[in-house]
Every structure is written in structure tokens, then in C-alpha cells.
CSV table of C-alpha atoms in Angstrom, one decimal:
chain,number,residue,atom,x,y,z
A,21,MET,CA,-28.1,21.7,-16.3
A,22,GLN,CA,-28.6,21.4,-12.6
A,23,LYS,CA,-28.2,19.7,-9.3
A,24,ASN,CA,-30.0,16.8,-9.1
A,25,ASP,CA,-30.5,16.2,-12.4
A,26,GLU,CA,-30.7,12.8,-14.0
A,27,LEU,CA,-28.6,11.7,-17.2
A,28,ILE,CA,-27.7,9.4,-20.3
A,29,LEU,CA,-24.2,8.0,-19.8
A,30,LYS,CA,-21.6,6.3,-22.3
A,31,ILE,CA,-18.7,5.6,-20.8
A,32,GLU,CA,-16.0,5.9,-22.6
A,33,ASP,CA,-12.8,6.1,-20.7
A,34,MET,CA,-12.1,6.1,-16.2
A,35,GLY,CA,-10.4,8.6,-14.2
A,36,VAL,CA,-7.3,8.0,-12.1
A,37,ASP,CA,-9.6,6.5,-8.5
A,38,GLY,CA,-11.5,4.8,-10.9
A,39,ALA,CA,-14.8,6.4,-11.4
A,40,GLY,CA,-16.1,6.2,-14.6
A,41,ILE,CA,-16.4,9.7,-17.6
A,42,GLY,CA,-18.7,10.2,-19.4
A,43,LYS,CA,-19.4,13.0,-21.8
A,44,ALA,CA,-22.7,15.4,-22.4
A,45,ASP,CA,-23.1,18.9,-24.0
A,46,GLY,CA,-20.0,19.6,-24.0
A,47,MET,CA,-19.1,18.7,-19.8
A,48,THR,CA,-17.2,15.9,-18.5
A,49,PHE,CA,-19.2,13.3,-15.7
A,50,PHE,CA,-17.2,11.2,-13.2
A,51,VAL,CA,-19.1,8.2,-11.4
A,52,LYS,CA,-17.9,6.0,-9.1
A,53,ASP,CA,-19.0,2.4,-10.1
A,54,ALA,CA,-19.2,2.8,-14.1
A,55,VAL,CA,-16.9,1.1,-15.9
A,56,ILE,CA,-15.7,1.5,-19.8
A,57,GLY,CA,-18.0,0.8,-21.7
A,58,ASP,CA,-21.6,0.8,-19.3
A,59,VAL,CA,-24.4,2.7,-20.4
A,60,VAL,CA,-26.0,4.1,-17.6
A,61,ARG,CA,-28.6,6.8,-16.3
A,62,ALA,CA,-27.0,9.5,-13.6
A,63,LYS,CA,-27.5,12.0,-11.4
A,64,LEU,CA,-25.6,14.8,-11.1
A,65,MET,CA,-24.6,15.8,-7.7
A,66,LYS,CA,-22.1,18.0,-7.6
A,67,LEU,CA,-21.2,20.8,-10.7
A,68,LYS,CA,-17.9,23.2,-11.7
A,69,LYS,CA,-17.4,24.5,-14.7
A,70,THR,CA,-16.4,22.4,-17.5
A,71,TYR,CA,-16.9,18.7,-15.5
A,72,GLY,CA,-19.1,16.9,-12.4
A,73,TYR,CA,-19.8,14.3,-9.7
A,74,ALA,CA,-22.6,11.7,-10.8
A,75,ARG,CA,-24.2,9.2,-9.2
A,76,LEU,CA,-24.8,5.7,-11.1
A,77,MET,CA,-28.3,4.9,-10.3
A,78,GLU,CA,-28.9,2.7,-13.3
A,79,LEU,CA,-26.4,0.1,-15.7
A,80,LEU,CA,-28.7,0.7,-19.1
A,81,GLU,CA,-25.9,-1.4,-20.5
A,82,ALA,CA,-23.2,-3.8,-19.1
A,83,SER,CA,-19.8,-2.7,-20.4
A,84,PRO,CA,-18.6,-6.2,-21.9
A,85,ASP,CA,-16.2,-5.9,-19.5
A,86,ARG,CA,-17.8,-5.9,-16.5
A,87,VAL,CA,-18.4,-8.9,-14.6
A,88,GLU,CA,-20.0,-9.6,-11.7
A,89,PRO,CA,-18.3,-8.8,-8.1
A,90,LYS,CA,-17.4,-11.3,-5.4
A,91,CYS,CA,-18.2,-8.9,-2.3
A,92,PRO,CA,-21.3,-7.7,-2.6
A,93,TYR,CA,-20.1,-4.2,-0.3
A,94,TYR,CA,-17.9,-3.3,-2.7
A,95,ARG,CA,-20.0,0.1,-3.6
A,96,GLN,CA,-19.9,1.1,0.0
A,97,CYS,CA,-17.1,-0.1,0.8
A,98,GLY,CA,-13.9,2.6,0.0
A,99,GLY,CA,-11.1,-0.3,-0.3
A,100,CYS,CA,-12.4,-2.1,-3.8
A,101,GLN,CA,-13.5,0.9,-6.6
A,102,ILE,CA,-12.7,-1.4,-9.6
A,103,GLN,CA,-13.7,-4.3,-8.5
A,104,ALA,CA,-16.5,-4.8,-11.0
A,105,LEU,CA,-14.0,-4.4,-14.1
A,106,SER,CA,-12.4,-7.6,-15.8
A,107,TYR,CA,-9.2,-8.0,-14.4
A,108,GLU,CA,-7.4,-8.1,-17.2
A,109,LYS,CA,-9.2,-4.7,-18.1
A,110,GLN,CA,-8.1,-3.5,-14.5
A,111,LEU,CA,-4.0,-4.2,-15.2
A,112,GLU,CA,-4.4,-2.2,-18.3
A,113,PHE,CA,-6.3,0.0,-16.9
A,114,LYS,CA,-3.4,1.1,-14.8
A,115,GLU,CA,-0.9,1.1,-18.0
A,116,ARG,CA,-2.4,3.6,-19.5
A,117,LYS,CA,-2.3,5.5,-15.6
A,118,VAL,CA,1.3,5.1,-15.1
A,119,ARG,CA,1.4,6.1,-18.8
A,120,ASN,CA,-0.6,8.9,-18.7
A,121,ASN,CA,1.4,11.2,-16.4
A,122,LEU,CA,4.8,10.1,-17.4
A,123,GLU,CA,3.3,12.0,-21.1
A,124,ARG,CA,1.4,14.4,-19.6
A,125,ILE,CA,3.1,15.2,-15.8
A,126,GLY,CA,6.2,14.2,-16.9
A,127,GLY,CA,6.6,15.1,-20.8
A,128,PHE,CA,8.3,12.1,-21.7
A,129,SER,CA,7.0,10.1,-25.2
A,130,GLU,CA,7.9,7.2,-26.7
A,131,ILE,CA,7.9,4.9,-23.2
A,132,PRO,CA,9.4,2.1,-23.0
A,133,MET,CA,7.4,0.5,-21.3
A,134,GLU,CA,7.2,-3.4,-20.2
A,135,PRO,CA,4.2,-5.7,-19.9
A,136,ILE,CA,3.0,-5.2,-16.7
A,137,VAL,CA,3.2,-7.8,-14.2
A,138,GLY,CA,-0.1,-9.5,-12.7
A,139,MET,CA,-1.7,-11.8,-10.1
A,140,GLU,CA,-2.1,-15.1,-10.8
A,141,GLU,CA,-4.9,-14.7,-8.3
A,142,PRO,CA,-6.2,-10.8,-7.7
A,143,TYR,CA,-8.3,-11.9,-4.5
A,144,HIS,CA,-7.1,-13.0,-0.6
A,145,TYR,CA,-3.4,-11.9,-1.3
A,146,ARG,CA,-2.9,-9.6,1.2
A,147,ASN,CA,-1.3,-10.6,4.7
A,148,LYS,CA,-2.1,-7.6,6.3
A,149,ALA,CA,-5.7,-6.4,8.2
A,150,GLN,CA,-6.8,-3.3,9.5
A,151,PHE,CA,-10.6,-4.3,11.3
A,152,PRO,CA,-12.0,-1.0,13.0
A,153,VAL,CA,-14.5,-2.1,16.0
A,154,GLY,CA,-17.5,0.0,16.9
A,155,THR,CA,-21.5,-0.9,17.4
A,156,ASP,CA,-24.1,-0.2,15.2
A,157,LYS,CA,-27.2,1.4,16.5
A,158,ASP,CA,-28.5,-1.4,18.8
A,159,GLY,CA,-25.5,-1.0,20.3
A,160,HIS,CA,-24.1,-4.8,18.8
A,161,ILE,CA,-20.2,-4.6,18.4
A,162,VAL,CA,-19.7,-4.7,14.7
A,163,THR,CA,-16.4,-4.8,12.9
A,164,GLY,CA,-15.6,-4.6,9.4
A,165,PHE,CA,-14.1,-1.5,7.1
A,166,TYR,CA,-14.9,1.9,6.6
A,167,ALA,CA,-17.5,3.4,4.2
A,168,GLY,CA,-15.6,5.0,1.7
A,169,ARG,CA,-14.6,9.3,2.7
A,170,THR,CA,-16.3,8.0,5.9
A,171,HIS,CA,-15.5,6.5,9.5
A,172,THR,CA,-19.1,4.4,9.7
A,173,ILE,CA,-18.4,0.7,9.8
A,174,ILE,CA,-19.0,-1.4,6.9
A,175,PRO,CA,-20.1,-5.2,9.1
A,176,ASN,CA,-17.9,-7.5,7.0
A,177,ARG,CA,-16.2,-10.1,9.2
A,178,ASP,CA,-15.2,-11.4,5.4
A,179,CYS,CA,-13.1,-9.6,2.8
A,180,ALA,CA,-11.9,-10.5,-0.6
A,181,LEU,CA,-8.8,-9.6,-0.9
A,182,GLY,CA,-7.9,-11.3,2.8
A,183,LEU,CA,-7.2,-14.9,3.5
A,184,PRO,CA,-9.9,-16.8,5.1
A,185,VAL,CA,-8.5,-16.6,9.3
A,186,ASN,CA,-9.5,-13.5,9.4
A,187,ARG,CA,-13.6,-14.7,10.1
A,188,GLU,CA,-12.0,-16.4,12.7
A,189,ILE,CA,-10.1,-14.4,14.0
A,190,LEU,CA,-12.4,-11.4,14.5
A,191,ASP,CA,-15.7,-14.4,15.6
A,192,LEU,CA,-12.9,-15.1,18.6
A,193,VAL,CA,-12.5,-11.5,18.9
A,194,ILE,CA,-15.8,-10.6,19.0
A,195,ASP,CA,-17.3,-13.3,21.0
A,196,PHE,CA,-14.6,-12.5,23.9
A,197,MET,CA,-15.5,-8.8,23.9
A,198,GLU,CA,-20.0,-9.4,24.2
A,199,LYS,CA,-19.1,-11.9,26.7
A,200,TYR,CA,-17.1,-10.3,28.9
A,201,HIS,CA,-18.6,-6.1,28.4
A,202,VAL,CA,-15.5,-5.3,26.4
A,203,SER,CA,-16.3,-2.5,25.7
A,204,ALA,CA,-15.6,-0.6,21.1
A,205,TYR,CA,-14.2,2.7,20.9
A,206,ASP,CA,-16.0,5.6,19.9
A,207,GLU,CA,-14.7,8.2,18.2
A,208,LYS,CA,-17.0,11.0,18.3
A,209,THR,CA,-16.7,10.5,22.3
A,210,GLY,CA,-13.1,9.6,22.9
A,211,LYS,CA,-14.4,6.3,25.1
A,212,GLY,CA,-14.7,2.5,25.0
A,213,LEU,CA,-11.3,0.5,24.4
A,214,VAL,CA,-11.2,-1.6,21.6
A,215,ARG,CA,-10.5,0.6,18.8
A,216,HIS,CA,-8.7,-2.1,16.1
A,217,VAL,CA,-8.2,-5.8,15.6
A,218,LEU,CA,-4.5,-5.7,13.9
A,219,ILE,CA,-4.1,-8.8,11.8
A,220,ARG,CA,-1.4,-10.3,10.2
A,221,CYS,CA,-0.1,-13.5,8.5
A,222,GLY,CA,2.8,-14.8,6.8
A,223,PHE,CA,2.7,-16.4,3.3
A,224,THR,CA,6.0,-18.8,3.6
A,225,SER,CA,5.8,-19.2,7.2
A,226,LYS,CA,2.5,-19.2,8.5
A,227,GLU,CA,2.3,-17.7,10.6
A,228,LYS,CA,-0.1,-15.5,12.4
A,229,MET,CA,-0.4,-12.3,14.5
A,230,VAL,CA,-2.7,-10.8,15.9
A,231,CYS,CA,-2.9,-7.0,17.9
A,232,LEU,CA,-5.7,-5.6,19.4
A,233,ILE,CA,-5.3,-1.8,19.3
A,234,ILE,CA,-7.4,-0.5,22.5
A,235,ASN,CA,-7.7,2.8,23.7
A,236,GLY,CA,-6.3,2.3,27.5
A,237,LYS,CA,-3.2,0.3,29.1
A,238,SER,CA,-4.9,-2.9,29.8
A,239,LEU,CA,-7.1,-5.8,28.0
A,240,PRO,CA,-9.5,-7.2,30.6
A,241,HIS,CA,-9.5,-10.8,30.7
A,242,SER,CA,-6.8,-11.0,27.9
A,243,GLU,CA,-6.2,-14.0,29.3
A,244,LYS,CA,-9.5,-16.1,28.4
A,245,LEU,CA,-9.1,-13.9,24.6
A,246,VAL,CA,-5.6,-15.4,24.5
A,247,GLU,CA,-6.1,-19.0,25.7
A,248,ALA,CA,-9.2,-18.7,22.3
A,249,LEU,CA,-6.8,-16.6,20.2
A,250,ARG,CA,-4.5,-19.8,20.6
A,251,GLU,CA,-6.0,-22.3,18.9
A,252,ILE,CA,-5.9,-21.4,15.2
A,253,ASP,CA,-3.3,-23.5,13.5
A,254,GLY,CA,0.1,-21.2,13.1
A,255,MET,CA,-1.1,-18.1,16.0
A,256,THR,CA,3.1,-17.0,17.1
A,257,SER,CA,2.2,-13.6,18.6
A,258,ILE,CA,-1.5,-12.0,20.7
A,259,SER,CA,-0.4,-8.1,21.3
A,260,ILE,CA,-2.3,-4.8,22.8
A,261,ASN,CA,-0.6,-1.9,21.0
A,262,CYS,CA,-1.9,0.8,23.6
A,263,ASN,CA,-3.1,4.7,21.5
A,264,THR,CA,-5.4,6.4,23.8
A,265,GLY,CA,-4.9,9.9,21.6
A,266,ARG,CA,-7.7,11.1,19.9
A,267,THR,CA,-6.5,10.3,16.5
A,268,ASN,CA,-7.3,9.1,13.6
A,269,VAL,CA,-4.0,7.1,13.7
A,270,ILE,CA,-4.5,4.0,14.1
A,271,LEU,CA,-1.1,2.4,15.9
A,272,GLY,CA,-0.1,3.7,19.3
A,273,ARG,CA,4.0,3.9,20.1
A,274,LYS,CA,3.5,1.0,22.8
A,275,THR,CA,3.0,-2.6,22.5
A,276,ILE,CA,2.6,-5.6,25.1
A,277,VAL,CA,3.2,-8.8,24.3
A,278,LEU,CA,0.5,-10.9,25.3
A,279,TRP,CA,1.8,-14.3,24.6
A,280,GLY,CA,4.3,-15.4,22.3
A,281,GLN,CA,6.5,-13.7,20.1
A,282,GLU,CA,6.4,-9.6,19.3
A,283,TYR,CA,7.3,-10.1,15.9
A,284,ILE,CA,6.4,-13.3,12.9
A,285,THR,CA,8.7,-14.2,10.3
A,286,ASP,CA,8.0,-14.3,6.6
A,287,LYS,CA,10.1,-14.8,3.8
A,288,ILE,CA,10.4,-13.3,0.1
A,289,GLY,CA,12.2,-14.4,-2.3
A,290,ASP,CA,16.2,-16.3,-0.2
A,291,ILE,CA,15.3,-13.1,2.7
A,292,SER,CA,13.8,-13.6,6.1
A,293,TYR,CA,11.8,-10.9,7.9
A,294,GLN,CA,10.6,-10.2,11.4
A,295,ILE,CA,7.7,-8.2,11.5
A,296,SER,CA,5.7,-6.7,14.3
A,297,PRO,CA,2.9,-4.9,14.8
A,298,LEU,CA,4.2,-1.6,13.8
A,299,SER,CA,6.1,-3.2,11.2
A,300,PHE,CA,6.1,-1.5,7.1
A,301,TYR,CA,5.4,-4.8,5.2
A,302,GLN,CA,5.1,-4.7,1.8
A,303,VAL,CA,0.7,-6.2,2.1
A,304,ASN,CA,1.6,-8.5,-0.9
A,305,PRO,CA,3.8,-11.1,-0.7
A,306,VAL,CA,3.6,-13.1,-4.1
A,307,GLN,CA,3.9,-9.5,-6.1
A,308,THR,CA,6.1,-8.1,-3.6
A,309,GLU,CA,8.9,-11.1,-4.6
A,310,LYS,CA,8.5,-9.8,-8.5
A,311,LEU,CA,8.5,-6.6,-8.2
A,312,TYR,CA,11.7,-6.6,-6.4
A,313,GLY,CA,12.6,-9.3,-8.3
A,314,THR,CA,11.9,-6.6,-11.7
A,315,ALA,CA,14.2,-3.7,-9.1
A,316,LEU,CA,17.2,-6.3,-8.5
A,317,GLU,CA,17.1,-6.7,-12.2
A,318,TYR,CA,17.0,-3.2,-13.5
A,319,ALA,CA,20.0,-2.2,-11.0
A,320,GLY,CA,22.5,-4.6,-12.6
A,321,LEU,CA,23.8,-6.2,-10.5
A,322,THR,CA,27.6,-7.5,-10.7
A,323,GLY,CA,28.8,-8.0,-7.3
A,324,ASN,CA,31.0,-4.6,-7.2
A,325,GLU,CA,29.0,-2.2,-6.2
A,326,THR,CA,27.8,0.3,-4.4
A,327,VAL,CA,24.5,0.9,-4.3
A,328,TRP,CA,22.4,2.8,-1.5
A,329,ASP,CA,18.1,2.6,-1.2
A,330,LEU,CA,16.9,5.3,0.7
A,331,TYR,CA,13.3,5.4,2.2
A,332,CYS,CA,14.0,1.7,2.7
A,333,GLY,CA,11.8,1.3,5.4
A,334,ILE,CA,12.6,-2.3,7.2
A,335,GLY,CA,15.0,-3.2,4.3
A,336,THR,CA,13.0,-5.1,2.2
A,337,ILE,CA,15.2,-4.1,-0.8
A,338,SER,CA,19.0,-3.2,0.5
A,339,LEU,CA,19.0,-7.2,1.7
A,340,PHE,CA,17.5,-7.9,-2.1
A,341,LEU,CA,20.0,-5.6,-3.1
A,342,ALA,CA,22.4,-6.8,-1.0
A,343,GLN,CA,22.4,-10.2,-2.5
A,344,ASN,CA,24.4,-8.6,-5.3
A,345,ALA,CA,26.3,-5.9,-4.3
A,346,LYS,CA,29.5,-5.1,-2.8
A,347,LYS,CA,28.6,-2.4,-0.1
A,348,VAL,CA,24.3,-2.3,0.4
A,349,TYR,CA,23.6,1.2,2.1
A,350,GLY,CA,20.1,1.7,3.4
A,351,VAL,CA,18.0,5.5,4.6
A,352,GLU,CA,15.0,5.3,6.5
A,353,ILE,CA,13.6,7.8,9.3
A,354,VAL,CA,11.5,6.0,11.3
A,355,PRO,CA,13.4,4.2,14.2
A,356,GLN,CA,11.7,1.5,14.9
A,357,ALA,CA,11.4,0.5,11.2
A,358,ILE,CA,16.4,0.3,11.1
A,359,GLU,CA,16.4,-1.2,13.9
A,360,ASP,CA,14.3,-4.1,11.9
A,361,ALA,CA,16.2,-3.8,8.7
A,362,ARG,CA,20.0,-4.5,11.3
A,363,ARG,CA,17.7,-7.1,13.1
A,364,ASN,CA,16.7,-8.7,9.5
A,365,ALA,CA,20.2,-8.3,8.2
A,366,ALA,CA,21.4,-9.9,10.9
A,367,LEU,CA,18.7,-12.5,10.6
A,368,ASN,CA,20.2,-13.4,7.5
A,369,GLY,CA,23.3,-13.4,8.2
A,370,ILE,CA,23.8,-10.6,5.7
A,371,GLU,CA,27.1,-8.3,6.6
A,372,ASN,CA,27.0,-5.9,3.3
A,373,ALA,CA,24.1,-3.7,4.5
A,374,GLU,CA,24.8,-0.6,7.2
A,375,PHE,CA,21.3,1.0,8.1
A,376,PHE,CA,20.8,5.2,8.8
A,377,THR,CA,18.3,6.3,10.8
A,378,GLY,CA,17.2,10.7,9.6
A,379,LYS,CA,15.9,12.2,6.3
A,380,ALA,CA,16.6,10.9,3.1
A,381,GLU,CA,17.1,14.7,2.4
A,382,GLU,CA,19.6,15.5,5.2
A,383,VAL,CA,21.9,12.1,5.7
A,384,LEU,CA,22.5,11.7,1.2
A,385,PRO,CA,24.2,15.0,1.7
A,386,GLU,CA,25.7,14.4,4.8
A,387,GLN,CA,27.8,11.6,4.0
A,388,TYR,CA,28.4,12.6,0.7
A,389,GLU,CA,30.0,15.8,1.0
A,390,ARG,CA,31.4,15.0,4.6
A,391,ASN,CA,32.1,11.1,4.0
A,392,ARG,CA,32.6,11.4,0.0
A,393,VAL,CA,30.7,8.4,-1.0
A,394,TYR,CA,29.7,8.0,-3.7
A,395,ALA,CA,27.2,5.4,-5.7
A,396,ASP,CA,27.6,3.1,-8.4
A,397,VAL,CA,23.9,3.0,-8.5
A,398,ILE,CA,21.0,4.4,-6.6
A,399,VAL,CA,17.6,3.2,-5.3
A,400,VAL,CA,15.0,4.9,-4.4
A,401,ASP,CA,10.9,4.1,-2.7
A,402,PRO,CA,10.1,7.2,-1.8
A,403,PRO,CA,5.7,8.0,-0.4
A,404,ARG,CA,2.8,9.0,-2.5
A,405,LYS,CA,4.4,13.0,-2.8
A,406,GLY,CA,7.5,11.3,-4.1
A,407,CYS,CA,11.4,12.7,-3.0
A,408,ASP,CA,12.7,15.6,-2.0
A,409,GLN,CA,13.9,17.8,-4.7
A,410,VAL,CA,17.4,18.3,-2.0
A,411,CYS,CA,17.5,14.6,-2.1
A,412,LEU,CA,17.1,14.5,-6.9
A,413,ASP,CA,20.0,17.4,-6.1
A,414,THR,CA,22.4,14.7,-4.4
A,415,ILE,CA,21.6,12.4,-6.5
A,416,LEU,CA,22.3,14.6,-9.4
A,417,LYS,CA,25.8,15.9,-7.8
A,418,MET,CA,26.8,12.0,-6.7
A,419,ALA,CA,26.1,10.3,-10.4
A,420,PRO,CA,25.5,7.2,-10.2
A,421,LYS,CA,25.0,5.4,-13.6
A,422,ARG,CA,21.2,3.7,-12.2
A,423,VAL,CA,18.6,4.7,-10.6
A,424,VAL,CA,15.4,2.3,-10.2
A,425,TYR,CA,12.9,4.8,-9.0
A,426,VAL,CA,9.9,2.4,-7.0
A,427,SER,CA,6.9,4.2,-7.4
A,428,CYS,CA,3.6,4.1,-5.2
A,429,ASP,CA,2.3,6.9,-7.4
A,430,SER,CA,2.8,7.4,-10.9
A,431,SER,CA,2.5,11.6,-10.7
A,432,THR,CA,4.6,11.8,-8.3
A,433,LEU,CA,7.2,9.3,-10.7
A,434,ALA,CA,6.7,11.5,-13.8
A,435,ARG,CA,7.5,14.7,-11.8
A,436,ASP,CA,11.1,13.4,-11.0
A,437,LEU,CA,11.5,11.3,-13.2
A,438,ARG,CA,11.7,14.7,-15.4
A,439,TYR,CA,13.5,16.6,-13.1
A,440,LEU,CA,16.5,13.5,-13.2
A,441,ALA,CA,16.3,14.0,-17.0
A,442,ASP,CA,16.6,17.3,-17.0
A,443,GLY,CA,19.5,16.4,-15.1
A,444,GLY,CA,21.0,13.8,-16.9
A,445,TYR,CA,19.7,10.3,-16.8
A,446,GLN,CA,17.3,9.4,-19.2
A,447,VAL,CA,14.3,6.3,-18.8
A,448,GLU,CA,15.7,2.4,-19.6
A,449,LYS,CA,12.8,0.7,-18.1
A,450,VAL,CA,9.3,1.1,-16.9
A,451,ARG,CA,7.4,-1.3,-15.9
A,452,CYS,CA,4.0,-2.3,-14.1
A,453,CYS,CA,4.1,-4.1,-11.0
A,454,ASP,CA,0.0,-5.2,-10.3
A,455,MET,CA,0.2,-5.0,-6.0
A,456,PHE,CA,-3.6,-4.3,-5.6
A,457,GLY,CA,-5.7,-5.7,-7.2
A,458,GLN,CA,-9.4,-4.7,-7.2
A,459,SER,CA,-8.5,-1.0,-6.8
A,460,CYS,CA,-7.2,1.4,-8.6
A,461,HIS,CA,-3.6,1.5,-7.1
A,462,VAL,CA,-0.7,0.3,-9.0
A,463,GLU,CA,3.6,0.1,-8.5
A,464,THR,CA,6.2,1.1,-11.3
A,465,VAL,CA,8.9,0.4,-10.9
A,466,VAL,CA,11.4,2.3,-13.8
A,467,LEU,CA,15.4,3.0,-14.9
A,468,MET,CA,17.1,5.4,-15.4
A,469,SER,CA,21.3,5.5,-16.6
A,470,ARG,CA,23.8,8.9,-17.1
A,471,LYS,CA,23.2,9.8,-21.0
A,472,ASP,CA,27.5,10.4,-20.6
A,473,LYS,CA,27.4,6.7,-18.4
């Protein structure tokens, strides 16, 4: 068997990134865009000793769980890896992925998993979109999304995961750029002005934000763009963000308001949040309420507890918890996020939440060792890399009754749960929450309790 050979594969499983898995001659092959139950003709693209990667050439027999994707670009775009799989089977795939990681990496058995929390509508759920801006081979301005694992823009102003208003906004931006000869940024040369268009929408408030990320300090004829965008119902904030670096990082540090205010306001449950272009805020507010509701339920608060919320962002979980706790302390490394958290606490009249700027693995040990702070409950919601070991060691020293772990990566979740389990905790409940329909990503909430409680 060698590269460019073709073979017939029956897809029996799917990998963590959504690629179909088939076997032939004792080897495992990963086939992008194939789903469980498909029979495909595939071309070998890369071979290793015991496995390889193949390209889907022809669908010979469709799986009973295969559906027609809503987006014509889903195979090219890197965003929706499993859109061709029925939503019911997507949920099964995500739940199985988490369970497998907890068993394989964490070494857990008899995992107490509760049913996954799925979406009522797994499309048009994103309240935020970032569209790169460029030019096509004919010099026309285009915007859309990057093709998978590239920085080639697929022209598409109507993403099936985003809101319909995105297209209206992008049409106005491109019309403005063409009319006033405003250039698009070119990553290869570092020249050109408009790099990205960031759009945020409040699901409950219906407020809308548009921010153009530019390779400069000002936007020529910006008043004309403002005039056009203001006609959109709910428009609240129009700004530019300055990013002159040769970098893949989308946002720069400086934002200039062109019209309206710097932020929009939205609600999750009974809590209001002010969201600026730089704020981290969950992109699926409907499911976020369910996710945080699960975290609150697992925390088991009665009103008398002291809670530490590590990696707290703009205080989304902290403020949820503060409604039922005696005191909540939030920790986040990003200063802007802590400013947002404090402002959001004041906005909601919450006085029992206090926030610290710094690394969780530095702030928590310092507060524990110097001020002898304690916790009845600790909530962690770390980035994909999981918790720092120093942070986990401090949690074990503080010995809270319960640890609630919110995770966006089940492999690092499994690793950290094993560390806590070896330190005297046991897994009580596990629940997945689908925040990102049509993609492979899934959030998970886990409740751990001290064995000697």
C-alpha cells in the first residue's frame, strides 16, 4: 500500500476531530468528511506505520445517519467538521468522546454520566463572528472564513451557524470599501487596511456591535460607514480596533469608538453582562445558560459557602454563583477581563463577588498561604491546556468539599481529574453540554467531592 492508492472503506467510527475511521489490511485510516456507516472510495494521502490519512473521493453507500449539510462550503471550511452527521448522532459522538477520554486517559470506570444537554436549534446559535477580509484573484474584496488549516478565504457572508444580520452588515462594509477605495489587508505583504470584521449580537437585548480591525490608526470616510450601519435595527456600537502587527492574532489592544458606546449588553439568566470587542463571552448564550445552570447545580450552594472561581473571565460563572453563595472570589490573568467582571458585578448590584488579576496558579497559593483563605467549593473553567499543576496542588491543600470542573477539552479534563482523584477526590457526576453544534467541540461539567467529607 502506498500514497495515492485508492481503497474501499467501511466507516466504523469517528476520531476526535470528526474524521471517519475505516480499517483495511490491519491498518486504520482517517477520512475527513466521512461519517459512521458510510462506505467510501478514498485516496491515500499520508501513510504511517499502523495508520494513514485518506481523502474522500466518492460516497459509495451513504450512512443512515448522514444528512444533507445546510452549508455548501462545509467541506472546505474548517468550522463545521460533522455537519453531514444527524444531530442526534453528533450528540452521541461527543458524549462517547468524553467517556473514552475519561476511561483511557483518566483511568476511570463506571463513569456517572448524565445525559448530554443538546440544542433545540443547532444552527444560527452564534452571537459572535469574526470575518477575515481580503481580495480574490481578480482584485475584488471578499470576506468569509478560512479554508481548513489555511488562510485562504472562502467567500461566504451567510454562515449557517451565525445570524442572518451578519450578511447585511458584511454587504454594507464591502460596499463601503469598494465605493471609497478602502483596501483589504494582505497577510503576505503586510499592506492594506481592513483585516477583519467583528460582529456581536445580544440574543436578549437585540443590541448589535460592529468592529473593523484595521492595520492602521484611522479609517478613511468612517462617517459614511457609520451612517449606513446605523440604519440596522438594534445597532448600538460601531468601532475600529487597531492591529498593526504582522501576526495571526486578530485583535489589537486599542479600540476607538466611532459611534455609540464601546459595549453591548446581554443577559444569561437573570445576570446582565456588558461585552466589549475584547471581552471573552461564550458564543452560544442559550446553551451557556444551561452550562452554567449545571455548574451551579453541581456546586450545591445554600447561601453559606465561600467559592473560588478560577479562570473566571469576565465573571460569567462567578456572578451566576454569587446569587447563591456567601462570597465568591474570581481569578483571571487578563486585566481587561477583570475590569469587565467588576463592572458586571456593579451592573447587577452584586456585592459579594471579589476579583483578582493574575495567574490562578499564583493567586490561589498566595491567598491560601498568606491570608489563609479557604473554600467550601472551587470552580475551575481553564483554557484547553487545563489547570496548572501548582493550581491543582493548592486545591488539594485547601481541601474544599466540592470541586466543579468546567472543561472545553476532555483530554486535559481527564488528566486533571485523575490528579485530583489521586489526591483524595471522587467523581460524582459528569454532564456534557453541546455549545458548538456541527463541530467536534463539546463542553463538560464534572462534580468531584472529597472522599472524607
